[in-house]
Coordinates of C-alpha atoms in Angstrom, one line a residue:
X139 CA -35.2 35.1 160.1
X140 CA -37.5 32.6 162.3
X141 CA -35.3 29.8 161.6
X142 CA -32.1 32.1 162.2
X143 CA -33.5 33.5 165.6
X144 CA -34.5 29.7 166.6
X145 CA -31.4 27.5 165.8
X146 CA -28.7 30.5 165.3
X147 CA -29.3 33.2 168.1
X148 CA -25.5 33.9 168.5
X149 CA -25.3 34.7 164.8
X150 CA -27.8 38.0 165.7
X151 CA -25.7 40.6 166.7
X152 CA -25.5 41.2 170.7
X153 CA -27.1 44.7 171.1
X154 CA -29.5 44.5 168.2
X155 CA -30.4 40.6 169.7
X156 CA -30.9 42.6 173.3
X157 CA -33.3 44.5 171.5
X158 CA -35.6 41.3 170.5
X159 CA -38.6 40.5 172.4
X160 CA -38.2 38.1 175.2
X161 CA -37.7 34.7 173.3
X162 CA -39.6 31.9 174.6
X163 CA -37.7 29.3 173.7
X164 CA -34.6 30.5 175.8
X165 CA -36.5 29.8 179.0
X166 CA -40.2 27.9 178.0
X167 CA -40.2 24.4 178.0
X168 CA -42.0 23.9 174.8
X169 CA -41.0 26.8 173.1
X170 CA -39.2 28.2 169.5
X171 CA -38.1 32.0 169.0
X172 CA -41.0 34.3 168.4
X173 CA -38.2 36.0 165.9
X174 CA -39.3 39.0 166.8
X175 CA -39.0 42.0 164.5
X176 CA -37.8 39.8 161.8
X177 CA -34.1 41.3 162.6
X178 CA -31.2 39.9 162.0
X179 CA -27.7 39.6 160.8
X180 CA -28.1 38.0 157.8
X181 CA -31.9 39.0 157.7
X182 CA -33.9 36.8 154.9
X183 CA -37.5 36.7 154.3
X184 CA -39.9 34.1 155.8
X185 CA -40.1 30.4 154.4
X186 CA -37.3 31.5 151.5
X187 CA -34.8 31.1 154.3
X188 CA -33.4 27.5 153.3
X189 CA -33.0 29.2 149.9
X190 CA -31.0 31.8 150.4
X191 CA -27.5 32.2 153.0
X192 CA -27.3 33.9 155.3
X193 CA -24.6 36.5 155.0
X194 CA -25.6 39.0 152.9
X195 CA -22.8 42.0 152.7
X196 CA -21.0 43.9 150.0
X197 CA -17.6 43.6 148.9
X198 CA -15.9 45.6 151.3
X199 CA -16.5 48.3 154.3
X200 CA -16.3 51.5 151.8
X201 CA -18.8 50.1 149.4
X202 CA -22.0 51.6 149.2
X203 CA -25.7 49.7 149.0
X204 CA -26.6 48.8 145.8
X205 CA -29.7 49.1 146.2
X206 CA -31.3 52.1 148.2
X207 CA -33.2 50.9 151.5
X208 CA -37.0 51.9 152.0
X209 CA -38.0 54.9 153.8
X210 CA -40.3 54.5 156.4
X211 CA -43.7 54.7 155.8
X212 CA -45.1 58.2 156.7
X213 CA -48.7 59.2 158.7
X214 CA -50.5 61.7 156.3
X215 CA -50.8 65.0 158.0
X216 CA -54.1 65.5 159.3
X217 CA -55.4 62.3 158.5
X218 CA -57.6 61.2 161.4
X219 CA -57.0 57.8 163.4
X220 CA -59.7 55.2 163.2
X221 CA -59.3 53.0 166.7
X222 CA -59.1 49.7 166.2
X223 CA -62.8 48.6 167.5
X224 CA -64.3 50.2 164.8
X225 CA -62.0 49.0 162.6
X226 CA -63.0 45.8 164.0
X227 CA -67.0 46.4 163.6
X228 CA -66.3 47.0 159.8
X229 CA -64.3 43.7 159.4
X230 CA -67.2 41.7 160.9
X231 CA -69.7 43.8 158.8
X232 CA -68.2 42.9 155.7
X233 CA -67.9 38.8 157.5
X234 CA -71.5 38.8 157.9
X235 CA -72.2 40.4 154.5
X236 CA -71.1 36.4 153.2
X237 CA -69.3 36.4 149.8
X238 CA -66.0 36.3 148.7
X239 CA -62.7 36.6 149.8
X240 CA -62.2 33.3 151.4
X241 CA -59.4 31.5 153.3
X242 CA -57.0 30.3 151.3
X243 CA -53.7 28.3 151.9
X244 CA -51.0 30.3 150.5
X245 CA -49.6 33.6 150.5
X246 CA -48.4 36.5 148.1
X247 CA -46.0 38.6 149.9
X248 CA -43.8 41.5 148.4
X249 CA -41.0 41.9 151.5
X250 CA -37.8 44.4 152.1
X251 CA -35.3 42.7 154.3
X252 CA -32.2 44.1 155.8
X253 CA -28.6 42.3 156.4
X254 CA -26.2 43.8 158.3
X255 CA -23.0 43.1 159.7
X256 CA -20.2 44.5 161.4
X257 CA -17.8 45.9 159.1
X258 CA -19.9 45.6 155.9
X259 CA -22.4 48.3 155.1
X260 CA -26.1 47.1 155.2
X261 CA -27.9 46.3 152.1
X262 CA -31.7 45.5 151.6
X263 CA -33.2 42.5 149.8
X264 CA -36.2 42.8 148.2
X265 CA -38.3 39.7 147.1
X266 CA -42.0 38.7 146.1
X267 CA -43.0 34.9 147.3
X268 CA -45.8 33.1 146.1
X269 CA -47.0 29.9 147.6
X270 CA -49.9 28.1 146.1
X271 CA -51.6 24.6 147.6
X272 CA -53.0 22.1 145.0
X273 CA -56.2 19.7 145.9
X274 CA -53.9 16.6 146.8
X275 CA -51.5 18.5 149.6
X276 CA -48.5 19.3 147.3
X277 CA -47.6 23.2 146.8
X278 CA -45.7 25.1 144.3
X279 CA -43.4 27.7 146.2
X280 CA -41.6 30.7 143.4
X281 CA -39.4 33.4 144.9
X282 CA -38.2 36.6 142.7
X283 CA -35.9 39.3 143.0
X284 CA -37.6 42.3 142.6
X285 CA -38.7 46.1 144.1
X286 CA -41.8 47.4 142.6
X287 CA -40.6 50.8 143.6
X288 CA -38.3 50.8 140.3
X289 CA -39.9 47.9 137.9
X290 CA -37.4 46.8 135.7
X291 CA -34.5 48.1 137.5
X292 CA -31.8 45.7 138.3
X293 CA -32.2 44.4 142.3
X294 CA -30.1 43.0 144.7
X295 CA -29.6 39.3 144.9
X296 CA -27.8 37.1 147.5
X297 CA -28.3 34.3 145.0
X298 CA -25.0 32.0 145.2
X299 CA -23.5 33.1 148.3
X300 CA -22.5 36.7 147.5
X301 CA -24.7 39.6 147.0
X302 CA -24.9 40.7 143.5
X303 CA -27.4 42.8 141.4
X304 CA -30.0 40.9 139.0
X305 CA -32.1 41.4 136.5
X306 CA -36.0 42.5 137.6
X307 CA -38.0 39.4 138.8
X308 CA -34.8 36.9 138.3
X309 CA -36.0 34.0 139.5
X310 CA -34.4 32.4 142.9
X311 CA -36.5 29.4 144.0
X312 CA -39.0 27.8 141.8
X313 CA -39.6 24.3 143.5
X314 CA -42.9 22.1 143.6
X315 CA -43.4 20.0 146.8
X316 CA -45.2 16.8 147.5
X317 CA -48.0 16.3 149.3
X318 CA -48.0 17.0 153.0
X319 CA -50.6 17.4 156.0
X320 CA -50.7 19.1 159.5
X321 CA -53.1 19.4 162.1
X322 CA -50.9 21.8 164.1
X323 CA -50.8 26.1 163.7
X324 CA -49.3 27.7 161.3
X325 CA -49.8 24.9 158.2
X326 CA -53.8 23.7 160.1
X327 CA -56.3 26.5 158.9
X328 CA -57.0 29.3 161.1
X329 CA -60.0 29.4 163.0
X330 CA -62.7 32.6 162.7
X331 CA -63.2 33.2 166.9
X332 CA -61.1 35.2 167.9
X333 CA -60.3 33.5 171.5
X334 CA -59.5 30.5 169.2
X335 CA -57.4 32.4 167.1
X336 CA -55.7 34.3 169.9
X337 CA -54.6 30.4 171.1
X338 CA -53.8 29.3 167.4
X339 CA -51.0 31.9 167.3
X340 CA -50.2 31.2 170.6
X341 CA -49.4 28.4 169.5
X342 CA -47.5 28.8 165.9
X343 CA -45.0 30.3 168.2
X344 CA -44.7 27.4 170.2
X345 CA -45.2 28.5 173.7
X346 CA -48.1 28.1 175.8
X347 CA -47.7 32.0 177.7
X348 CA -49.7 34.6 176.5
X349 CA -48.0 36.7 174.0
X350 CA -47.1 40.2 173.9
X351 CA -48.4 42.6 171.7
X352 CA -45.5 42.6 169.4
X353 CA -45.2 39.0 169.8
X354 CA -49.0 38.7 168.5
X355 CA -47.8 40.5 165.4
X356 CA -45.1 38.8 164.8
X357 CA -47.0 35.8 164.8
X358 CA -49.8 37.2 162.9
X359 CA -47.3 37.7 160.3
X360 CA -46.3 34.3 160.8
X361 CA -50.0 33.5 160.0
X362 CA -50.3 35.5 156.8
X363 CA -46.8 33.9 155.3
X364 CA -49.0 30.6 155.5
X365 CA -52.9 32.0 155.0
X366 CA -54.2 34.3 152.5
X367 CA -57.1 35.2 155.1
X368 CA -60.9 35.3 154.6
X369 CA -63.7 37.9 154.9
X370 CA -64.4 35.6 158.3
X371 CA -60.7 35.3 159.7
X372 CA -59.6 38.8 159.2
X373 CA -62.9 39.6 161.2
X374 CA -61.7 37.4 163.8
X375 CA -57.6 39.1 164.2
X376 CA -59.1 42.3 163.3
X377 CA -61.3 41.4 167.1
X378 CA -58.4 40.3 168.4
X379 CA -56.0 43.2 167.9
X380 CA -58.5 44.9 168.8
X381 CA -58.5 44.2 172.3
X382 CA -54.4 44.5 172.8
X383 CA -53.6 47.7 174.6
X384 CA -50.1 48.4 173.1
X385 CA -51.6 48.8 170.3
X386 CA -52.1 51.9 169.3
X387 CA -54.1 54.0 165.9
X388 CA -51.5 56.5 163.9
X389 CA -53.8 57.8 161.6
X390 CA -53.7 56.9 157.7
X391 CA -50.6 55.5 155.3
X392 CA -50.2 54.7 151.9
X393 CA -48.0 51.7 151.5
X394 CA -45.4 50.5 149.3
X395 CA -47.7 48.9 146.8
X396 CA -50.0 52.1 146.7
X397 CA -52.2 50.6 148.7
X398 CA -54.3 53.0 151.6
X399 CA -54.4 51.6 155.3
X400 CA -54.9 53.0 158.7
X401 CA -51.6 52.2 160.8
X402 CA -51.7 51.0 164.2
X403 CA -48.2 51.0 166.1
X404 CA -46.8 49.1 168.8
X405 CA -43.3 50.4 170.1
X406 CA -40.8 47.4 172.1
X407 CA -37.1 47.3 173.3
X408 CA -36.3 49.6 170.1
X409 CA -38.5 48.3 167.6
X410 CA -41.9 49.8 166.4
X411 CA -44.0 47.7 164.5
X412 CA -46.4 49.0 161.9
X413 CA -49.9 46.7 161.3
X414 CA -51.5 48.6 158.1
X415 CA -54.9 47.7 157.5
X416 CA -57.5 47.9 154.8
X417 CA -59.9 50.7 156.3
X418 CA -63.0 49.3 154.4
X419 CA -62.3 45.5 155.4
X420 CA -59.8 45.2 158.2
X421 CA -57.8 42.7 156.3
X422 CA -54.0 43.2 157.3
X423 CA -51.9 44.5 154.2
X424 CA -48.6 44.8 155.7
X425 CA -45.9 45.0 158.8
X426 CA -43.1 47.4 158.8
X427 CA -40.5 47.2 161.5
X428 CA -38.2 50.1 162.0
X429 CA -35.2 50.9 164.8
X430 CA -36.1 53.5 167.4
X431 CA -32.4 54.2 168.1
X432 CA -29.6 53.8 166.2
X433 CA -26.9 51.1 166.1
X434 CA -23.8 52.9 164.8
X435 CA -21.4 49.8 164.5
X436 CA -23.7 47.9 162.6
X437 CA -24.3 50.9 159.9
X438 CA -28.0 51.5 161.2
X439 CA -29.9 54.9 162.2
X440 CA -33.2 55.7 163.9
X441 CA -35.7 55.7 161.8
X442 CA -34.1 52.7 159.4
X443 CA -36.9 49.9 157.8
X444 CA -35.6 46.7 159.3
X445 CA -38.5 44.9 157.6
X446 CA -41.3 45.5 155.5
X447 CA -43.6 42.6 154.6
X448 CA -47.0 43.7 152.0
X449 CA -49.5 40.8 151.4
X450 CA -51.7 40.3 148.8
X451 CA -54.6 38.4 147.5

């Protein structure tokens, strides 16, 4: 989707692209696409995107999604919200407490993706990427089809151009890389201050104006496809998301691993964003983006999960 939004803007469909968060790179001089809600024509999940095409629609306009699309996530009744601060105060608690978990290059992500298009009905793709980073620079990167909503259930694939259902966990990228190096945001570790960290993903999105709210969390999930964060750094975003104003608590979740978070919601140009967070740590556990309005040539309705990224340890 990044690399879609940055090289291939006229490939995301006009009203759902009008919808997007001002993109830097269309009028900042050093700028790339914030990619904001990870929406797209063609929608694919982070780094997997060279892998994978980029038109992902069914056979013809009658047929119906082979795989059944995620609700989106639900506020439990009565459940009180925690505001982010405190939130915050609990994340550098557990910092200052020393111990594990520490900052690690890599990520685990489980993610849903939509594709859409205009005479095709949309279909989600659901995928869990692992990236791991070896002593001497070189990484392994493995990419599987699969929805741990229905283990073992065939999933849907755009895996040689056309989408198709696979067998659980079918493997579609399993590549080792060589060694590489970076000083620069997001591949250069992430620092623990949070005015520090508030310029790092400033800059991962490649733009030296302050970002948005929802462009901070789309770059934080640029952050987390890279990083699989530390006691200290998810002290230090849990600060800074702390102090954004469009940011706002919902009250408690349970999300599509099982896991309970608090939710914290940030509503843009009809998108909201969803941050879950671990109430005990204030590590980020996942990012759902759903439309606020429906899009009825396009085969999308209000309430519909554009995107739904889950990290893991």
């Amino acid at each position: 989707m990044r690399q879609l939004l940055r090289d291939r803007p006229d490939r995301v469909p006009g009203r759902l692209r009008d919808r997007l968060p001002p993109m830097p790179g269309r009028s900042r001089s050093r700028s790339r696409a914030a990619w904001g809600p990870r929406l797209a024509w063609g929608l694919v999940a982070g780094a997997v995107v060279a892998a994978l095409t980029l038109t992902f629609v069914l056979s013809g306009p009658s047929t119906a999604p082979a795989v059944a699309a995620p609700r989106p996530l639900v506020i439990e009744s009565g459940s009180p919200p925690v505001p982010l601060d405190r939130l915050a105060e609990r994340a550098a608690d557990e910092a200052a407490a020393g111990g594990p978990p520490r900052l690690r290059k890599g990520t685990h992500v489980q993610s849903w993706s939509l594709g859409m298009s205009e005479d095709k009905p949309p279909i989600t793709l659901p995928q869990e990427r692992i990236v791991r980073w070896r002593p001497d620079g070189s990484h392994t990167e493995l990419v599987v089809a699969t929805d741990p909503r229905h283990p073992g259930r065939p999933v849907l694939s755009d895996e040689g151009g056309t989408p198709r259902l696979v067998d659980d966990r079918h493997v579609l990228l399993d590549r080792t890389y060589p060694p590489s190096w970076s000083d620069a945001p997001p591949q250069s570790p992430p620092p623990h201050d949070p005015a520090k960290l508030r310029a790092y993903l400033t800059e991962s999105q490649f733009t030296d104006t302050p970002l948005t709210t929802p462009e901070l969390l789309d770059a934080t999930a640029t952050l987390l496809d890279h990083w699989t964060l530390g006691a200290r750094e998810s002290a230090a975003l849990a600060r800074l998301l702390a102090t954004e104003e469009g940011l706002r608590p919902a009250g408690q979740v349970t999300d599509r691993l099982g896991r309970r978070g608090q939710a914290y919601v940030s509503d843009s140009r009809g998108i909201r964003r969803m941050l879950i967070m671990d109430p005990a740590t204030g590590a980020v556990l996942g990012l759902e983006s759903t439309l606020t309005a429906p899009e009825p040539a396009f085969g999308v309705k209000r309430g519909d999960v554009m995107s739904y990224s889950a990290w893991m340890r």
